[in-house]
Short mmCIF file of C-alpha atoms and ligand atoms in Angstrom, two decimals:
data_model
loop_
_atom_site.label_atom_id
_atom_site.label_comp_id
_atom_site.label_asym_id
_atom_site.label_seq_id
_atom_site.Cartn_x
_atom_site.Cartn_y
_atom_site.Cartn_z
CA MET A 1 -18.72 77.91 56.21
CA PHE A 2 -21.51 79.38 54.12
CA ASN A 3 -23.90 82.11 55.23
CA GLU A 4 -27.67 82.04 54.57
CA ASN A 5 -27.41 84.36 51.55
CA THR A 6 -24.83 82.18 49.86
CA ILE A 7 -26.89 79.03 50.41
CA GLN A 8 -29.94 80.90 49.08
CA LYS A 9 -27.95 81.76 45.96
CA PHE A 10 -26.89 78.11 45.53
CA GLN A 11 -30.55 77.07 45.62
CA SER A 12 -31.29 78.85 42.35
CA LEU A 13 -28.28 77.37 40.50
CA GLU A 14 -27.88 74.20 38.49
CA THR A 15 -25.39 71.80 40.13
CA PRO A 16 -22.59 70.77 40.12
CA PHE A 17 -20.39 73.86 40.16
CA TYR A 18 -17.30 75.23 41.88
CA TYR A 19 -17.94 78.06 44.29
CA TYR A 20 -15.03 80.39 45.10
CA ASN A 21 -14.94 82.75 48.06
CA LEU A 22 -12.74 85.57 46.76
CA ASP A 23 -12.87 87.31 50.11
CA LEU A 24 -11.07 84.38 51.72
CA LEU A 25 -8.59 84.29 48.83
CA GLN A 26 -7.83 87.98 49.39
CA LYS A 27 -7.33 87.39 53.12
CA THR A 28 -5.00 84.47 52.40
CA ILE A 29 -2.93 86.63 50.05
CA GLU A 30 -2.73 89.34 52.71
CA ALA A 31 -1.58 86.77 55.28
CA ILE A 32 1.25 85.69 52.96
CA LYS A 33 2.34 89.28 52.44
CA GLN A 34 2.28 89.92 56.20
CA ALA A 35 4.33 86.81 56.93
CA ASN A 36 6.83 87.43 54.15
CA LYS A 37 9.15 89.65 56.13
CA LYS A 38 12.29 88.81 54.14
CA ASN A 39 11.02 89.95 50.75
CA TYR A 40 10.95 86.49 49.25
CA HIS A 41 9.70 86.33 45.65
CA ILE A 42 6.40 84.45 45.53
CA HIS A 43 5.35 82.78 42.29
CA TYR A 44 1.86 81.34 42.24
CA ALA A 45 1.73 77.79 40.81
CA LEU A 46 -0.95 78.06 38.11
CA LYS A 47 -1.37 74.31 38.04
CA ALA A 48 -3.36 74.51 41.29
CA ASN A 49 -6.07 76.71 39.77
CA ALA A 50 -5.90 78.70 36.55
CA ASN A 51 -9.32 80.35 36.71
CA PRO A 52 -8.88 83.88 35.28
CA LYS A 53 -10.68 85.64 38.16
CA ILE A 54 -8.45 83.93 40.68
CA LEU A 55 -5.34 84.65 38.63
CA ASN A 56 -6.28 88.31 38.38
CA LEU A 57 -6.47 88.69 42.15
CA ILE A 58 -3.14 86.94 42.57
CA LYS A 59 -1.48 89.03 39.88
CA GLU A 60 -2.80 92.22 41.52
CA ALA A 61 -1.10 91.10 44.73
CA GLY A 62 2.21 91.33 42.88
CA PHE A 63 3.01 87.62 42.87
CA GLY A 64 4.76 86.05 39.88
CA ALA A 65 3.68 82.93 37.98
CA ASP A 66 5.02 79.37 38.08
CA CYS A 67 4.02 77.48 34.94
CA VAL A 68 4.41 73.87 33.83
CA SER A 69 3.11 74.02 30.27
CA GLY A 70 3.13 76.35 27.28
CA ASN A 71 -0.58 76.99 27.81
CA GLU A 72 0.03 78.00 31.43
CA VAL A 73 2.71 80.43 30.22
CA LYS A 74 0.18 81.71 27.67
CA ARG A 75 -2.52 82.10 30.35
CA ALA A 76 -0.11 83.95 32.65
CA VAL A 77 0.88 86.34 29.84
CA GLU A 78 -2.79 86.92 28.89
CA ILE A 79 -3.72 87.69 32.50
CA GLY A 80 -0.93 90.25 32.59
CA PHE A 81 1.76 88.67 34.75
CA LYS A 82 5.04 90.36 33.79
CA SER A 83 7.28 88.09 31.67
CA SER A 84 10.05 88.93 34.09
CA ASP A 85 7.97 87.22 36.82
CA ILE A 86 7.22 83.98 34.93
CA VAL A 87 9.12 80.75 35.54
CA PHE A 88 8.60 77.60 33.48
CA ALA A 89 9.26 74.12 34.91
CA GLY A 90 8.44 70.57 33.80
CA VAL A 91 10.31 67.42 32.79
CA GLY A 92 8.84 67.33 29.31
CA LYS A 93 8.73 70.77 27.74
CA SER A 94 8.02 70.43 24.00
CA ASP A 95 9.89 72.49 21.38
CA LYS A 96 6.68 74.41 20.70
CA GLU A 97 6.32 75.28 24.38
CA ILE A 98 9.97 76.30 24.73
CA ASN A 99 9.77 78.47 21.61
CA PHE A 100 6.64 80.19 22.92
CA ALA A 101 8.34 80.91 26.26
CA LEU A 102 11.49 82.19 24.49
CA ASP A 103 9.35 84.49 22.32
CA ASN A 104 7.84 85.91 25.51
CA SER A 105 11.24 86.39 27.20
CA ILE A 106 10.16 84.72 30.43
CA PHE A 107 12.31 85.16 33.53
CA CYS A 108 13.60 81.61 33.80
CA PHE A 109 13.43 78.02 32.55
CA ASN A 110 13.70 75.50 35.38
CA VAL A 111 15.65 72.84 33.49
CA GLU A 112 15.17 69.23 34.57
CA SER A 113 17.77 67.22 32.61
CA ILE A 114 21.07 67.45 30.72
CA HIS A 115 19.27 66.58 27.52
CA GLU A 116 16.89 69.50 28.05
CA LEU A 117 19.90 71.84 28.48
CA GLN A 118 21.12 70.77 25.04
CA VAL A 119 17.72 71.22 23.36
CA LEU A 120 17.06 74.58 25.04
CA ASN A 121 20.50 75.87 23.99
CA GLU A 122 19.80 74.82 20.40
CA LEU A 123 16.35 76.44 20.30
CA ALA A 124 17.66 79.67 21.87
CA LYS A 125 20.51 79.67 19.32
CA ASN A 126 17.97 79.43 16.46
CA LYS A 127 16.35 82.60 17.76
CA ASN A 128 19.67 84.21 18.58
CA VAL A 129 18.67 84.80 22.20
CA LYS A 130 20.00 83.72 25.58
CA ALA A 131 17.72 81.76 27.91
CA ASN A 132 17.97 82.24 31.67
CA ILE A 133 18.11 78.87 33.35
CA ALA A 134 17.82 77.51 36.86
CA LEU A 135 18.70 73.86 37.34
CA ARG A 136 16.01 71.81 39.00
CA ILE A 137 17.91 69.63 41.41
CA ASN A 138 16.58 66.41 42.86
CA PRO A 139 17.69 66.81 46.49
CA ASN A 140 16.65 63.33 47.63
CA VAL A 141 14.61 64.70 50.54
CA ASP A 142 11.51 62.80 51.66
CA ALA A 143 8.41 65.00 51.81
CA HIS A 144 6.43 62.35 53.76
CA THR A 145 3.33 62.87 51.68
CA HIS A 146 1.28 60.71 49.28
CA LYS A 147 3.58 58.82 46.89
CA TYR A 148 1.88 60.32 43.83
CA ILE A 149 2.78 63.85 44.98
CA THR A 150 6.32 63.16 46.22
CA THR A 151 8.81 64.58 43.75
CA GLY A 152 12.20 65.00 45.45
CA LEU A 153 13.39 61.41 45.81
CA GLU A 154 16.00 59.72 43.60
CA GLU A 155 13.32 57.32 42.33
CA ASN A 156 11.23 60.26 40.98
CA LYS A 157 11.48 61.49 37.39
CA PHE A 158 12.01 65.13 38.39
CA GLY A 159 15.21 67.14 38.39
CA ILE A 160 18.93 66.61 37.94
CA ASN A 161 20.69 64.25 40.36
CA PRO A 162 23.93 65.23 42.17
CA TYR A 163 25.93 62.50 40.37
CA GLU A 164 25.28 64.45 37.14
CA PHE A 165 26.69 67.78 38.38
CA GLU A 166 30.14 67.46 36.71
CA GLN A 167 28.52 66.82 33.35
CA VAL A 168 26.09 69.71 33.92
CA PHE A 169 28.95 72.15 34.58
CA GLU A 170 30.63 71.08 31.32
CA GLU A 171 27.37 71.40 29.40
CA ILE A 172 26.65 74.91 30.69
CA LYS A 173 30.22 76.06 29.92
CA LYS A 174 29.84 75.11 26.28
CA SER A 175 26.25 76.42 25.88
CA ALA A 176 26.58 79.97 24.57
CA HIS A 177 22.82 80.51 24.58
CA LEU A 178 22.18 79.57 28.20
CA ASN A 179 22.61 81.93 31.11
CA PHE A 180 22.89 80.09 34.43
CA ILE A 181 21.07 82.11 37.11
CA GLY A 182 20.09 79.70 39.84
CA LEU A 183 18.91 76.48 41.41
CA HIS A 184 15.39 75.13 41.76
CA PHE A 185 13.99 72.55 44.19
CA HIS A 186 10.53 71.13 44.83
CA ILE A 187 10.13 68.07 47.03
CA GLY A 188 6.39 67.42 46.90
CA SER A 189 2.97 68.69 47.75
CA GLN A 190 0.54 68.74 50.74
CA ILE A 191 3.48 68.79 53.18
CA GLN A 192 2.27 69.45 56.72
CA ASP A 193 5.35 68.46 58.68
CA LEU A 194 7.62 71.50 58.42
CA SER A 195 10.69 69.42 59.25
CA ALA A 196 10.68 68.29 55.59
CA PHE A 197 11.37 71.92 54.63
CA LYS A 198 14.14 72.12 57.24
CA ASN A 199 15.74 69.03 55.66
CA LEU A 200 15.37 70.67 52.27
CA CYS A 201 17.20 73.80 53.53
CA LEU A 202 20.08 71.69 54.84
CA ARG A 203 20.47 69.97 51.46
CA VAL A 204 20.16 73.26 49.58
CA ASN A 205 22.94 74.74 51.76
CA GLU A 206 25.32 71.96 50.70
CA ILE A 207 24.39 72.12 47.02
CA ASN A 208 24.51 75.93 46.96
CA LYS A 209 28.05 75.85 48.44
CA HIS A 210 29.17 73.24 45.94
CA PHE A 211 27.97 75.33 42.98
CA ILE A 212 29.64 78.47 44.33
CA GLN A 213 32.92 76.54 44.83
CA GLN A 214 32.75 75.34 41.25
CA GLY A 215 32.37 78.91 39.96
CA PHE A 216 28.63 78.73 39.25
CA PHE A 217 27.01 81.36 41.44
CA PRO A 218 23.26 80.77 41.92
CA GLN A 219 21.87 84.28 42.07
CA HIS A 220 18.41 82.81 42.57
CA LEU A 221 17.39 79.97 44.85
CA ASN A 222 13.88 78.68 44.18
CA LEU A 223 12.59 76.47 46.99
CA GLY A 224 9.40 75.38 45.17
CA GLY A 225 6.03 74.98 46.86
CA GLY A 226 4.36 72.17 48.72
CA LEU A 227 2.97 73.72 51.90
CA GLY A 228 -0.09 71.69 52.90
CA VAL A 229 -3.54 72.72 54.12
CA ASN A 230 -5.95 71.30 56.69
CA TYR A 231 -8.56 69.25 54.84
CA THR A 232 -10.32 68.03 58.00
CA GLU A 233 -11.01 71.47 59.55
CA PRO A 234 -11.34 73.91 56.64
CA ASP A 235 -13.09 76.57 58.73
CA THR A 236 -10.95 76.63 61.85
CA HIS A 237 -7.78 76.47 59.70
CA ALA A 238 -8.88 78.46 56.68
CA ILE A 239 -5.53 80.25 56.40
CA VAL A 240 -2.24 78.39 56.77
CA ASP A 241 0.36 79.51 59.31
CA PHE A 242 2.62 81.15 56.73
CA GLU A 243 4.80 82.72 59.37
CA SER A 244 6.01 79.36 60.72
CA TYR A 245 6.64 78.22 57.15
CA PHE A 246 8.79 81.21 56.20
CA ASN A 247 10.56 81.04 59.57
CA VAL A 248 11.95 77.61 58.67
CA PHE A 249 13.74 79.15 55.70
CA ARG A 250 14.82 82.21 57.71
CA ASP A 251 16.33 79.91 60.35
CA PHE A 252 17.89 77.16 58.25
CA LEU A 253 18.70 78.48 54.79
CA GLU A 254 22.25 79.85 54.52
CA THR A 255 22.51 82.32 51.69
CA GLN A 256 24.80 85.07 50.48
CA THR A 257 23.39 88.59 50.58
CA GLU A 258 23.21 88.82 46.78
CA GLN A 259 21.05 85.70 46.52
CA HIS A 260 17.30 86.04 45.91
CA ILE A 261 14.91 83.48 47.39
CA HIS A 262 11.84 82.33 45.46
CA PHE A 263 8.84 80.16 46.31
CA GLU A 264 6.21 78.52 44.12
CA LEU A 265 3.08 78.18 46.24
CA GLY A 266 -0.11 76.70 44.83
CA ARG A 267 -2.39 74.71 47.11
CA CYS A 268 -1.96 76.82 50.27
CA ILE A 269 -3.12 79.93 48.41
CA VAL A 270 -6.28 78.60 46.76
CA ALA A 271 -7.41 75.30 48.34
CA GLN A 272 -9.65 76.65 51.08
CA CYS A 273 -11.41 79.31 49.01
CA GLY A 274 -13.08 76.72 46.76
CA SER A 275 -15.87 74.17 47.28
CA LEU A 276 -17.55 71.82 44.88
CA ILE A 277 -21.32 72.26 45.27
CA SER A 278 -23.53 69.34 44.32
CA ARG A 279 -27.03 67.93 44.91
CA VAL A 280 -28.11 64.51 46.12
CA LEU A 281 -29.74 62.61 43.27
CA TYR A 282 -30.61 59.33 44.96
CA ILE A 283 -30.34 57.50 48.24
CA LYS A 284 -29.77 53.78 48.06
CA LYS A 285 -30.01 51.64 51.19
CA GLY A 286 -27.08 49.23 51.44
CA ILE A 287 -26.54 46.45 53.98
CA ASN A 288 -23.85 48.12 56.11
CA THR A 289 -24.14 51.65 54.77
CA ASN A 290 -26.31 53.90 52.62
CA PHE A 291 -25.19 55.26 49.29
CA ALA A 292 -25.74 58.97 48.73
CA ILE A 293 -25.45 59.41 44.98
CA LEU A 294 -24.47 62.96 44.02
CA ASP A 295 -24.67 64.80 40.71
CA ALA A 296 -20.91 65.55 40.99
CA GLY A 297 -18.31 62.88 40.51
CA MET A 298 -14.65 62.16 39.86
CA THR A 299 -15.00 64.13 36.63
CA GLU A 300 -15.41 67.32 38.67
CA LEU A 301 -13.09 66.43 41.57
CA LEU A 302 -10.57 63.68 40.92
CA ARG A 303 -8.50 63.86 44.12
CA PRO A 304 -10.45 61.30 46.22
CA ALA A 305 -10.37 58.73 43.39
CA LEU A 306 -6.75 59.34 42.43
CA TYR A 307 -5.04 59.87 45.79
CA GLN A 308 -7.69 58.59 48.23
CA ALA A 309 -7.73 62.23 49.35
CA PHE A 310 -10.07 63.34 52.12
CA HIS A 311 -12.38 66.31 51.52
CA LYS A 312 -14.86 67.35 54.18
CA ILE A 313 -18.45 66.83 53.03
CA GLU A 314 -21.28 68.98 54.38
CA ASN A 315 -25.04 68.77 53.94
CA LEU A 316 -25.98 72.44 53.55
CA SER A 317 -29.73 71.69 53.42
CA ASN A 318 -29.87 69.72 56.68
CA PRO A 319 -26.78 70.63 58.70
CA ASN A 320 -28.22 69.64 62.09
CA GLY A 321 -30.10 66.49 61.07
CA LYS A 322 -29.53 63.21 62.87
CA THR A 323 -26.49 61.44 61.49
CA GLU A 324 -26.47 58.29 59.42
CA LYS A 325 -23.75 56.28 57.74
CA TYR A 326 -23.12 57.02 54.05
CA ASP A 327 -20.81 56.17 51.20
CA VAL A 328 -20.91 59.41 49.21
CA VAL A 329 -20.48 58.57 45.54
CA GLY A 330 -20.73 60.18 42.11
CA PRO A 331 -22.58 59.15 38.94
CA ILE A 332 -19.55 58.02 36.90
CA CYS A 333 -19.25 54.40 35.77
CA GLU A 334 -16.22 53.61 37.95
CA SER A 335 -16.15 52.12 41.44
CA SER A 336 -13.40 54.58 42.37
CA ASP A 337 -15.92 57.40 41.85
CA CYS A 338 -16.36 57.82 45.59
CA PHE A 339 -15.88 60.94 47.73
CA GLY A 340 -15.88 59.13 51.06
CA LYS A 341 -16.79 55.79 52.63
CA ALA A 342 -18.76 55.04 55.81
CA LEU A 343 -19.05 58.71 56.77
CA MET A 344 -21.40 59.77 59.55
CA LEU A 345 -23.33 62.69 58.03
CA PRO A 346 -26.63 64.48 58.72
CA GLU A 347 -29.47 62.65 56.99
CA MET A 348 -29.45 63.21 53.24
CA GLN A 349 -32.44 63.46 50.94
CA ARG A 350 -32.91 63.89 47.22
CA GLY A 351 -32.28 67.54 46.29
CA ASN A 352 -30.15 68.40 49.35
CA LEU A 353 -27.25 70.74 48.60
CA ILE A 354 -23.88 69.20 49.41
CA ALA A 355 -20.58 71.05 49.73
CA ILE A 356 -17.28 69.24 49.18
CA ARG A 357 -14.81 71.52 50.87
CA SER A 358 -11.17 72.58 50.30
CA ALA A 359 -11.52 72.01 46.56
CA GLY A 360 -9.99 75.26 45.30
CA ALA A 361 -6.65 73.62 44.50
CA TYR A 362 -6.29 70.77 41.99
CA GLY A 363 -10.08 70.62 41.62
CA GLU A 364 -11.41 72.54 38.62
CA VAL A 365 -8.05 72.23 36.83
CA MET A 366 -8.11 68.43 37.05
CA SER A 367 -11.73 68.06 35.93
CA SER A 368 -12.43 66.07 32.78
CA ARG A 369 -15.19 65.38 30.32
CA TYR A 370 -15.08 61.59 30.82
CA ASN A 371 -18.53 60.07 30.12
CA LEU A 372 -19.05 63.26 28.04
CA ARG A 373 -19.92 65.18 31.15
CA ASP A 374 -20.60 68.93 30.86
CA GLU A 375 -17.63 71.17 31.52
CA VAL A 376 -17.75 72.22 35.17
CA VAL A 377 -18.61 75.88 35.81
CA ALA A 378 -17.30 78.35 38.40
CA VAL A 379 -19.45 80.65 40.53
CA PHE A 380 -18.14 83.55 42.65
N1 LLP B 1 6.45 73.84 41.95
C1 LLP B 1 6.56 72.67 41.30
C2 LLP B 1 7.74 72.39 40.51
C3 LLP B 1 5.51 71.72 41.40
O1 LLP B 1 5.62 70.56 40.78
C4 LLP B 1 4.37 72.02 42.19
C5 LLP B 1 3.26 71.07 42.31
C6 LLP B 1 4.30 73.26 42.84
C7 LLP B 1 5.38 74.15 42.70
C8 LLP B 1 3.12 73.67 43.68
O2 LLP B 1 2.96 72.85 44.76
P1 LLP B 1 1.87 73.17 45.89
O3 LLP B 1 2.30 74.42 46.62
O4 LLP B 1 0.56 73.36 45.23
O5 LLP B 1 1.90 71.97 46.75
N2 LLP B 1 -2.59 67.13 41.94
C9 LLP B 1 -1.99 66.93 43.24
C10 LLP B 1 -0.88 67.91 43.50
C11 LLP B 1 0.21 67.89 42.47
C12 LLP B 1 1.30 68.91 42.73
C13 LLP B 1 2.23 68.99 41.57
N3 LLP B 1 3.28 69.95 41.73
C14 LLP B 1 -3.08 66.98 44.31
O6 LLP B 1 -4.24 67.16 43.97
O7 LLP B 1 -2.79 66.81 45.49
#
């Protein structure tokens, strides 16, 4: 929802651009803090949005950082996240990235394979340091989300599988430069059915017990992120029900008092505060539909093309006009460059301002310069 002043401001700006409502972001952060009654450690997943202004607000809130590349670790350090609050995950960390993270004494490496344990031990040995590690476990829990953003099934490339545990214990015992501190799980993203998190808790309980029995005490349990947002009603559900989410873990996770619980939330913190603002360039009359051709495309927001994701589209210049059927498309030379098909929207005309909502997560960060497009800008 945009007020008159904001729309007025948009009128004077060149499109396309990302618009972020920092007030909503602040309210979302407050809602998380309110709901977090058990003192869980919250790490913000930078991959969702690494815009410095957004990161600053999140850092000020006292959240840590969850990174998946050396450059994300670098960005987190530059913004001022404490090294002791930075975790680093990813199946393919390069030596350069690992060395950078070791030099910055980050809190923890979430290790995804036995081979990575060996390489990390070697690199830590070269620097004569000890790396804190959490093992990313593949719990084989179905997140019931889009297959491209499901990560916790045996068929996925992520994490260590239970049949490898014996070998992992041996490897850790002989790795003098690794310090085992915990377990890490992440089953997928845009999860709206909370029962997936209940199933995750039940698996974590078993795995946690097994590790303790084997003499490997996980001081830290990191449950990952994945909490979904409402893409169809971004205004009525601007802030996720964080209380119900945390309650699942309160009710189903069995932990020892000395164990710390961590989360890595991305989308549910930043999705609703961002919109991609664009203008209509052309209207083309089709046979069964009309094409509204925008000046923003898959280069600015890839989600619809890549995951057939739905983002609500609003005509800010003619919100109450009579509706017509449109395929809303971008200017890129790809048929998949389409934000929505056969949508009933208020009549569109050249120059109308269009908002593509809920684009604060995995929007700007996934933009590209394909077709040599200009780099997308952010407005606050
Ligand atoms: N932790 C790990 C290990 C992850 O892989 C992810 C996301 C997160 C935390 C944060 O998940 P979130 O709370 O944001 O769901 N580009 C896709 C989403 C990819 C998510 C990748 N991993 C999209 O646009 O839907």
